Amino acid sequence: MIYSVLQKKEVPVTVSKEVIKVYDDIGDLTRYTVHDAAEPLIHVGYVDLQDTKDGVKVAYIKSQHPNLYKHFGQIADQIEVEHCINRGIDNPYIYSVAAKGTHVLHFLRGKRFINEKVNLYLQQIINNLKKGEKAVTKFLGKQKMYMPQALVQHYIEIIKKTPLLKK
């Protein structure tokens, strides 16, 4: 389910899977494209994943209609965890790199940064933000982050009830 701005409610989604052949040493990418279940031609967004031995590296996430659908990041997080579970990895290590200016969004969703100083800085900023204010974090540049095991377990519970991916 994802929040539809036009309908002002959660709507169901479907997910399609495609393997993208990468002729390089990094290995192939798995792309999951999220569609509005009622409007299959509308691609809500996609998630590109690169398998690792103990989990997955998130290569790219793209919300294609951020003005029409909200909280795509949560769908992406669930896909990341579910992909690992379907590979037989129960406690996956999921990591990625935050694009410039997205640090607060990732932090609020529960992701944490490898650089602990970034986590402390973001927590301080969030604690002092007033309603409607936005934090500028572009100066932090690209920062490596990971999904903590508590968040992984949260998504595992969601997946038990409402999985997104076909096995």
CSV table of C-alpha atoms in Angstrom, one decimal:
chain,number,residue,atom,x,y,z
A,1,MET,CA,0.0,0.0,0.0
A,2,ILE,CA,1.1,3.5,-0.8
A,3,TYR,CA,-0.5,6.9,-0.1
A,4,SER,CA,-2.2,8.4,-3.1
A,5,VAL,CA,-2.4,12.2,-2.9
A,6,LEU,CA,-5.3,12.3,-5.4
A,7,GLN,CA,-7.4,9.7,-3.6
A,8,LYS,CA,-6.2,10.9,-0.1
A,9,LYS,CA,-5.9,7.3,1.1
A,10,GLU,CA,-3.6,4.2,0.9
A,11,VAL,CA,-3.9,2.3,-2.3
A,12,PRO,CA,-2.6,-1.2,-3.3
A,13,VAL,CA,0.5,-1.6,-5.4
A,14,THR,CA,1.9,-4.4,-7.5
A,15,VAL,CA,5.5,-5.1,-8.1
A,16,SER,CA,7.2,-6.4,-11.2
A,17,LYS,CA,10.8,-7.8,-11.3
A,18,GLU,CA,13.5,-7.5,-14.0
A,19,VAL,CA,17.1,-8.5,-14.0
A,20,ILE,CA,19.4,-5.9,-15.6
A,21,LYS,CA,22.5,-7.4,-17.0
A,22,VAL,CA,25.6,-5.3,-16.1
A,23,TYR,CA,28.6,-6.3,-18.0
A,24,ASP,CA,31.1,-5.4,-15.3
A,25,ASP,CA,32.5,-6.8,-12.2
A,26,ILE,CA,29.7,-5.5,-10.0
A,27,GLY,CA,27.2,-8.2,-10.9
A,28,ASP,CA,23.7,-7.9,-12.3
A,29,LEU,CA,21.0,-5.6,-10.8
A,30,THR,CA,17.5,-6.6,-9.9
A,31,ARG,CA,15.0,-3.9,-10.6
A,32,TYR,CA,11.7,-3.9,-8.8
A,33,THR,CA,9.1,-1.6,-10.4
A,34,VAL,CA,6.2,-0.5,-8.3
A,35,HIS,CA,2.8,0.1,-10.0
A,36,ASP,CA,-0.5,1.4,-8.8
A,37,ALA,CA,-2.6,-1.7,-8.7
A,38,ALA,CA,-5.6,0.2,-10.1
A,39,GLU,CA,-3.6,1.9,-12.7
A,40,PRO,CA,-0.9,-0.6,-13.8
A,41,LEU,CA,0.5,1.7,-16.5
A,42,ILE,CA,1.5,4.2,-13.7
A,43,HIS,CA,5.0,3.4,-12.5
A,44,VAL,CA,5.1,4.7,-8.9
A,45,GLY,CA,8.8,4.1,-8.8
A,46,TYR,CA,11.6,1.5,-8.8
A,47,VAL,CA,14.3,0.0,-6.7
A,48,ASP,CA,17.6,-1.3,-8.1
A,49,LEU,CA,19.4,-3.9,-5.9
A,50,GLN,CA,22.7,-5.6,-6.2
A,51,ASP,CA,23.1,-8.9,-4.3
A,52,THR,CA,25.9,-9.3,-1.7
A,53,LYS,CA,26.9,-12.4,0.2
A,54,ASP,CA,25.0,-11.3,3.4
A,55,GLY,CA,22.3,-9.0,2.0
A,56,VAL,CA,22.0,-6.4,-0.6
A,57,LYS,CA,23.4,-3.1,-1.7
A,58,VAL,CA,20.7,-0.6,-2.8
A,59,ALA,CA,22.0,0.8,-6.1
A,60,TYR,CA,19.2,3.3,-6.8
A,61,ILE,CA,15.7,4.2,-5.7
A,62,LYS,CA,13.5,6.5,-7.8
A,63,SER,CA,10.1,7.8,-6.8
A,64,GLN,CA,8.7,8.6,-10.3
A,65,HIS,CA,5.6,10.6,-9.1
A,66,PRO,CA,6.5,12.2,-5.8
A,67,ASN,CA,3.6,14.6,-6.2
A,68,LEU,CA,1.1,11.8,-6.7
A,69,TYR,CA,2.3,9.2,-4.2
A,70,LYS,CA,3.9,9.6,-0.8
A,71,HIS,CA,6.1,7.3,1.3
A,72,PHE,CA,7.7,5.4,-1.5
A,73,GLY,CA,10.8,5.0,0.7
A,74,GLN,CA,8.8,2.7,3.0
A,75,ILE,CA,7.8,0.5,0.0
A,76,ALA,CA,11.5,0.5,-1.1
A,77,ASP,CA,12.6,-0.6,2.4
A,78,GLN,CA,10.1,-3.4,2.4
A,79,ILE,CA,11.3,-4.6,-1.1
A,80,GLU,CA,14.9,-4.6,0.1
A,81,VAL,CA,14.1,-6.8,3.1
A,82,GLU,CA,11.7,-9.1,1.2
A,83,HIS,CA,14.3,-9.6,-1.6
A,84,CYS,CA,16.8,-10.8,1.0
A,85,ILE,CA,14.3,-13.1,2.7
A,86,ASN,CA,13.4,-14.6,-0.7
A,87,ARG,CA,17.1,-15.3,-1.1
A,88,GLY,CA,17.2,-17.2,2.2
A,89,ILE,CA,18.9,-14.5,4.2
A,90,ASP,CA,17.1,-14.0,7.5
A,91,ASN,CA,19.1,-11.2,9.0
A,92,PRO,CA,20.4,-9.3,6.0
A,93,TYR,CA,22.8,-6.4,5.9
A,94,ILE,CA,21.2,-3.8,3.7
A,95,TYR,CA,23.3,-0.8,2.8
A,96,SER,CA,23.2,2.2,0.4
A,97,VAL,CA,24.4,5.7,-0.1
A,98,ALA,CA,22.2,8.7,0.6
A,99,ALA,CA,22.0,11.2,-2.2
A,100,LYS,CA,22.8,14.9,-1.4
A,101,GLY,CA,19.9,16.4,0.5
A,102,THR,CA,18.1,13.2,1.4
A,103,HIS,CA,19.8,12.5,4.7
A,104,VAL,CA,17.0,13.6,7.0
A,105,LEU,CA,14.4,11.6,5.0
A,106,HIS,CA,16.4,8.4,5.4
A,107,PHE,CA,17.2,9.1,9.0
A,108,LEU,CA,13.5,9.7,9.8
A,109,ARG,CA,12.6,6.4,8.1
A,110,GLY,CA,15.1,4.6,10.5
A,111,LYS,CA,18.2,4.2,8.3
A,112,ARG,CA,21.5,5.0,10.1
A,113,PHE,CA,24.7,6.3,8.7
A,114,ILE,CA,28.1,4.6,9.0
A,115,ASN,CA,29.6,7.9,10.2
A,116,GLU,CA,28.2,8.2,13.7
A,117,LYS,CA,28.8,11.9,13.7
A,118,VAL,CA,26.2,12.3,10.9
A,119,ASN,CA,23.7,10.4,13.0
A,120,LEU,CA,24.3,12.7,16.0
A,121,TYR,CA,24.1,15.8,13.8
A,122,LEU,CA,20.8,14.7,12.2
A,123,GLN,CA,19.3,13.8,15.5
A,124,GLN,CA,20.2,17.3,16.8
A,125,ILE,CA,18.7,19.0,13.7
A,126,ILE,CA,15.5,17.0,13.9
A,127,ASN,CA,15.1,17.8,17.6
A,128,ASN,CA,15.3,21.5,16.8
A,129,LEU,CA,13.3,21.7,13.6
A,130,LYS,CA,10.1,23.7,13.9
A,131,LYS,CA,6.9,22.6,12.0
A,132,GLY,CA,7.3,23.4,8.3
A,133,GLU,CA,11.0,23.9,8.4
A,134,LYS,CA,13.3,22.0,6.2
A,135,ALA,CA,16.9,21.0,7.0
A,136,VAL,CA,19.6,21.7,4.5
A,137,THR,CA,22.1,18.8,4.4
A,138,LYS,CA,23.6,18.9,0.9
A,139,PHE,CA,26.9,19.8,2.5
A,140,LEU,CA,27.1,16.3,4.0
A,141,GLY,CA,27.6,14.9,0.5
A,142,LYS,CA,27.1,11.3,-0.3
A,143,GLN,CA,27.0,9.3,3.0
A,144,LYS,CA,27.0,5.5,3.4
A,145,MET,CA,24.1,4.2,5.4
A,146,TYR,CA,22.5,0.9,6.5
A,147,MET,CA,19.3,-0.5,7.7
A,148,PRO,CA,19.5,-1.4,11.5
A,149,GLN,CA,18.3,-4.9,12.4
A,150,ALA,CA,15.4,-3.5,14.4
A,151,LEU,CA,14.1,-1.9,11.2
A,152,VAL,CA,14.7,-5.1,9.3
A,153,GLN,CA,12.7,-7.0,11.9
A,154,HIS,CA,9.9,-4.4,11.6
A,155,TYR,CA,9.6,-5.1,7.9
A,156,ILE,CA,9.8,-8.8,8.4
A,157,GLU,CA,6.6,-8.5,10.5
A,158,ILE,CA,4.9,-6.5,7.8
A,159,ILE,CA,6.0,-9.0,5.1
A,160,LYS,CA,4.5,-11.9,7.1
A,161,LYS,CA,1.1,-10.1,6.8
A,162,THR,CA,1.3,-8.4,3.4
A,163,PRO,CA,4.2,-9.4,1.1
A,164,LEU,CA,4.9,-7.3,-2.0
A,165,LEU,CA,7.0,-9.7,-4.0
A,166,LYS,CA,6.1,-12.9,-5.8
A,167,LYS,CA,8.5,-15.8,-5.0
